[in-house]
Short mmCIF file of C-alpha atoms and ligand atoms in Angstrom, two decimals:
data_model
loop_
_atom_site.label_atom_id
_atom_site.label_comp_id
_atom_site.label_asym_id
_atom_site.label_seq_id
_atom_site.Cartn_x
_atom_site.Cartn_y
_atom_site.Cartn_z
CA MET V 1 100.53 91.52 100.47
CA SER V 2 97.46 92.61 102.25
CA ASN V 3 97.08 91.89 105.91
CA VAL V 4 100.84 91.39 106.43
CA PHE V 5 102.65 93.85 108.41
CA VAL V 6 106.56 93.66 108.57
CA SER V 7 108.14 95.85 111.12
CA GLU V 8 110.27 98.75 109.88
CA HIS V 9 111.40 99.70 113.43
CA PRO V 10 115.08 100.21 113.84
CA LEU V 11 115.13 98.49 117.22
CA VAL V 12 113.35 95.41 115.78
CA LYS V 13 115.94 95.22 113.01
CA HIS V 14 118.85 95.70 115.49
CA LYS V 15 117.51 93.06 117.84
CA ILE V 16 116.66 90.51 115.10
CA THR V 17 120.22 90.77 113.78
CA ALA V 18 121.52 89.89 117.25
CA LEU V 19 118.91 87.07 117.54
CA ARG V 20 120.13 85.45 114.32
CA ASP V 21 123.75 85.64 115.40
CA GLU V 22 125.11 82.07 116.08
CA LYS V 23 127.29 83.55 118.85
CA THR V 24 124.12 84.76 120.82
CA ASP V 25 123.76 82.51 123.86
CA HIS V 26 120.49 81.07 125.33
CA LEU V 27 119.99 83.76 127.95
CA GLN V 28 120.64 86.60 125.37
CA PHE V 29 118.38 84.81 122.89
CA ARG V 30 115.52 84.61 125.47
CA ASN V 31 115.92 88.26 126.41
CA LEU V 32 115.85 89.25 122.74
CA VAL V 33 112.72 87.16 122.03
CA ARG V 34 111.00 88.95 124.92
CA GLU V 35 112.13 92.49 123.86
CA ILE V 36 111.27 91.97 120.16
CA SER V 37 107.79 90.60 121.26
CA THR V 38 107.16 93.65 123.18
CA LEU V 39 107.98 95.85 120.19
CA LEU V 40 105.91 93.76 117.77
CA THR V 41 103.04 93.87 120.25
CA TYR V 42 103.11 97.66 120.30
CA GLU V 43 102.67 97.60 116.49
CA ALA V 44 99.99 94.78 116.51
CA THR V 45 97.83 96.53 119.10
CA GLN V 46 97.33 99.85 117.41
CA ASP V 47 93.75 99.20 116.54
CA LEU V 48 92.65 97.65 119.90
CA LYS V 49 89.23 99.00 121.00
CA THR V 50 89.04 101.27 123.98
CA LYS V 51 86.15 102.50 126.03
CA ALA V 52 85.85 105.79 127.92
CA LYS V 53 87.07 105.91 131.56
CA THR V 54 87.27 108.90 133.81
CA VAL V 55 89.89 109.01 136.57
CA MET V 56 90.80 111.53 139.22
CA SER V 57 94.36 112.73 138.81
CA PRO V 58 95.89 114.72 141.65
CA MET V 59 95.05 117.81 139.52
CA GLY V 60 91.34 116.83 138.91
CA GLU V 61 89.11 114.77 136.76
CA ALA V 62 90.68 113.38 133.50
CA ALA V 63 88.77 111.76 130.65
CA GLY V 64 90.62 108.73 129.43
CA HIS V 65 90.50 105.31 127.96
CA THR V 66 90.69 101.65 129.04
CA LEU V 67 91.07 98.60 126.85
CA GLU V 68 87.69 97.10 125.94
CA ASP V 69 88.74 93.67 124.78
CA ALA V 70 89.54 90.73 127.07
CA VAL V 71 92.79 89.66 125.35
CA GLY V 72 93.99 86.08 125.15
CA LEU V 73 97.49 84.98 124.16
CA VAL V 74 97.91 81.59 122.53
CA PRO V 75 101.68 80.78 122.44
CA ILE V 76 102.46 77.71 120.27
CA LEU V 77 104.64 75.39 122.37
CA ARG V 78 107.54 75.33 122.71
CA ALA V 79 109.04 78.41 121.09
CA GLY V 80 106.01 80.73 121.36
CA LEU V 81 106.38 80.49 125.20
CA GLY V 82 109.27 83.00 125.16
CA MET V 83 107.08 85.60 123.58
CA VAL V 84 104.52 85.71 126.42
CA GLU V 85 106.51 87.75 128.88
CA GLY V 86 107.17 90.38 126.18
CA VAL V 87 103.42 90.76 125.50
CA TRP V 88 102.59 90.72 129.13
CA GLY V 89 104.92 93.67 129.55
CA LEU V 90 102.24 95.67 127.71
CA MET V 91 99.08 93.70 128.55
CA PRO V 92 99.59 92.06 132.00
CA ALA V 93 95.92 91.19 132.24
CA ALA V 94 96.03 88.92 129.11
CA GLN V 95 95.02 85.39 129.70
CA VAL V 96 97.39 82.73 128.28
CA TRP V 97 96.07 79.52 126.69
CA HIS V 98 98.71 77.04 125.52
CA ILE V 99 98.56 74.94 122.36
CA GLY V 100 101.26 72.35 121.90
CA LEU V 101 102.35 71.41 118.39
CA TYR V 102 105.55 70.08 116.96
CA ARG V 103 106.55 69.67 113.26
CA ASP V 104 107.07 66.14 112.22
CA GLU V 105 110.64 66.24 110.77
CA GLU V 106 109.76 64.08 107.82
CA THR V 107 106.41 65.38 106.67
CA LEU V 108 106.72 68.91 108.18
CA GLN V 109 103.08 68.48 109.17
CA PRO V 110 102.07 69.90 112.66
CA VAL V 111 101.36 67.23 115.28
CA GLN V 112 99.17 68.44 118.20
CA TYR V 113 100.09 67.11 121.71
CA TYR V 114 98.53 69.70 124.08
CA ASN V 115 95.34 71.75 124.17
CA LYS V 116 93.58 72.79 127.39
CA LEU V 117 91.24 75.42 126.02
CA PRO V 118 88.12 75.44 128.05
CA SER V 119 84.87 74.64 126.18
CA GLU V 120 83.64 78.28 125.99
CA PRO V 121 85.76 81.18 124.95
CA THR V 122 86.93 83.44 127.87
CA VAL V 123 88.36 86.25 125.71
CA SER V 124 87.07 88.34 122.87
CA MET V 125 90.26 88.44 120.87
CA VAL V 126 93.35 86.32 120.60
CA PHE V 127 96.97 86.92 119.61
CA VAL V 128 98.69 83.69 118.41
CA LEU V 129 102.34 83.77 119.23
CA ASP V 130 105.19 81.86 117.59
CA PRO V 131 108.54 83.28 116.58
CA MET V 132 108.76 81.15 113.43
CA LEU V 133 106.36 81.15 110.54
CA ALA V 134 108.06 78.54 108.24
CA THR V 135 105.71 76.42 106.20
CA GLY V 136 102.78 77.87 108.03
CA GLY V 137 101.41 74.47 109.09
CA SER V 138 101.67 75.09 112.80
CA ALA V 139 100.18 78.59 112.56
CA VAL V 140 97.28 77.40 110.35
CA ALA V 141 96.49 74.49 112.61
CA THR V 142 96.56 76.63 115.76
CA ILE V 143 94.29 79.24 114.18
CA ASP V 144 91.91 76.42 113.12
CA ILE V 145 91.72 75.43 116.83
CA VAL V 146 91.22 79.05 118.02
CA LYS V 147 88.46 79.57 115.48
CA LYS V 148 86.75 76.41 116.41
CA TRP V 149 86.87 77.65 119.98
CA GLY V 150 84.68 80.54 118.81
CA ILE V 151 87.06 83.40 118.38
CA THR V 152 86.78 85.48 115.26
CA ARG V 153 89.18 88.29 116.09
CA ILE V 154 92.64 86.86 115.84
CA LYS V 155 96.08 88.26 115.05
CA TYR V 156 99.34 86.30 114.47
CA VAL V 157 102.54 87.68 115.81
CA GLY V 158 105.81 86.14 114.70
CA ILE V 159 109.43 87.26 114.60
CA LEU V 160 110.71 85.52 111.40
CA GLY V 161 108.50 84.69 108.52
CA ALA V 162 109.09 82.89 105.19
CA PRO V 163 107.13 83.77 102.06
CA GLU V 164 105.85 80.10 102.02
CA GLY V 165 104.37 80.45 105.52
CA VAL V 166 102.69 83.79 104.66
CA GLU V 167 101.18 82.27 101.51
CA GLU V 168 99.86 79.20 103.42
CA MET V 169 98.25 81.57 106.08
CA GLN V 170 96.62 83.70 103.42
CA LYS V 171 95.35 80.62 101.75
CA HIS V 172 93.63 79.34 104.90
CA HIS V 173 93.17 82.35 107.15
CA ALA V 174 93.18 85.46 104.95
CA ASP V 175 91.16 87.25 107.63
CA VAL V 176 94.03 87.00 110.24
CA PRO V 177 96.51 89.87 110.19
CA ILE V 178 100.15 88.77 110.35
CA TYR V 179 102.69 90.80 112.26
CA LEU V 180 106.29 89.89 111.60
CA GLY V 181 109.61 91.31 112.64
CA VAL V 182 111.17 90.32 109.30
CA LEU V 183 110.19 88.50 106.13
CA ASP V 184 113.15 86.20 105.13
CA SER V 185 114.13 84.87 101.75
CA HIS V 186 112.84 81.19 101.48
CA LEU V 187 112.71 77.73 103.17
CA ASN V 188 115.51 75.28 102.71
CA ASP V 189 114.86 71.62 101.67
CA ILE V 190 114.21 70.58 105.28
CA GLY V 191 111.70 73.39 106.01
CA TYR V 192 114.09 75.78 107.83
CA ILE V 193 113.86 79.51 107.22
CA VAL V 194 116.84 81.00 105.33
CA PRO V 195 118.82 83.00 106.49
CA GLY V 196 116.64 82.43 109.56
CA LEU V 197 118.13 81.75 112.98
CA GLY V 198 118.13 78.03 113.28
CA ASP V 199 115.80 76.23 115.71
CA ALA V 200 114.04 78.79 117.81
CA GLY V 201 112.92 76.28 120.46
CA ASP V 202 116.27 74.75 120.92
CA ARG V 203 118.06 78.14 120.99
CA GLN V 204 115.64 79.40 123.72
CA PHE V 205 115.67 76.37 125.85
CA GLY V 206 119.30 75.25 125.41
CA THR V 207 118.36 71.90 124.05
CA ALA V 208 120.42 72.06 120.74
C1 PRP W 301 108.86 75.39 115.36
C2 PRP W 301 108.32 76.89 115.46
C3 PRP W 301 106.93 76.71 114.92
C4 PRP W 301 107.08 75.73 113.82
C5 PRP W 301 107.08 76.52 112.50
O1 PRP W 301 108.38 74.61 116.25
O2 PRP W 301 108.32 77.24 116.84
O3 PRP W 301 105.94 76.24 115.90
O4 PRP W 301 108.30 75.14 114.00
O5 PRP W 301 107.21 75.69 111.45
P1 PRP W 301 105.96 75.56 110.36
O6 PRP W 301 105.59 76.97 110.08
O7 PRP W 301 106.57 74.86 109.29
O8 PRP W 301 104.86 74.77 111.04
P2 PRP W 301 108.90 73.05 116.26
O9 PRP W 301 108.06 72.20 115.50
O10 PRP W 301 110.34 73.07 115.98
O11 PRP W 301 108.66 72.75 117.84
P3 PRP W 301 109.32 73.25 119.14
O12 PRP W 301 108.92 74.73 119.30
O13 PRP W 301 108.77 72.45 120.22
O14 PRP W 301 110.89 73.11 118.99
N1 URA W 302 111.27 76.18 113.15
C1 URA W 302 112.36 76.72 113.62
O1 URA W 302 112.61 76.72 114.87
N2 URA W 302 113.21 77.23 112.72
C2 URA W 302 112.93 77.35 111.40
O2 URA W 302 113.72 77.85 110.60
C3 URA W 302 111.75 76.66 110.94
C4 URA W 302 110.85 76.10 111.84
#
């Protein structure tokens, strides 16, 4: 699958196993989402553009680099929220623009309830964040919105993905690289990722 990058990092594998565990409580779950998001961000930012910057170290002039892009994060509410802190750990200057969608339980179609993007883009590239890529409906709808906003450089960062969601993304947004912590087996008959981790929003926010 081109444009799909599934982490092989031992720390990601270790932490995702703990994340799945039904014995993991909300606090541990949130911490793991944050930590895994930092690790995946490291992998997803390997090709960020830099520009030259010279600084004075205590030992003299040093030729260096600074990030060129103004980066925006678009967490998909609710579950994507928990990933923001992890990404900020590496890119504290990133702007955050929230998009609110929930999946209709019957149709599994995304329903938008929040979008406060300003009329003009304020960043040059966007990372869309959501721990769960299930049918792919929420990711595709969010990327539709981000593209309409005027952004062409977009990456999707998720923790668990299903083959069905990856396929849907590639059908609609083949240009958007997908970074995942793990690619699971399949969706069950109510659209949940198997073996998955259950409901990522409920497990983060204690609303199960
Ligand atoms: C979950 C998850 C994704 C979506 C994935 O959100 O965080 O946004 O489902 O499913 P899809 O790929 O089939 O669209 P949910 O709709 O449960 O909302 P919540 O985060 O508010 O709980
Ligand atoms: N959303 C979740 O939170 N979990 C799934 O398995 C699928 C969608």
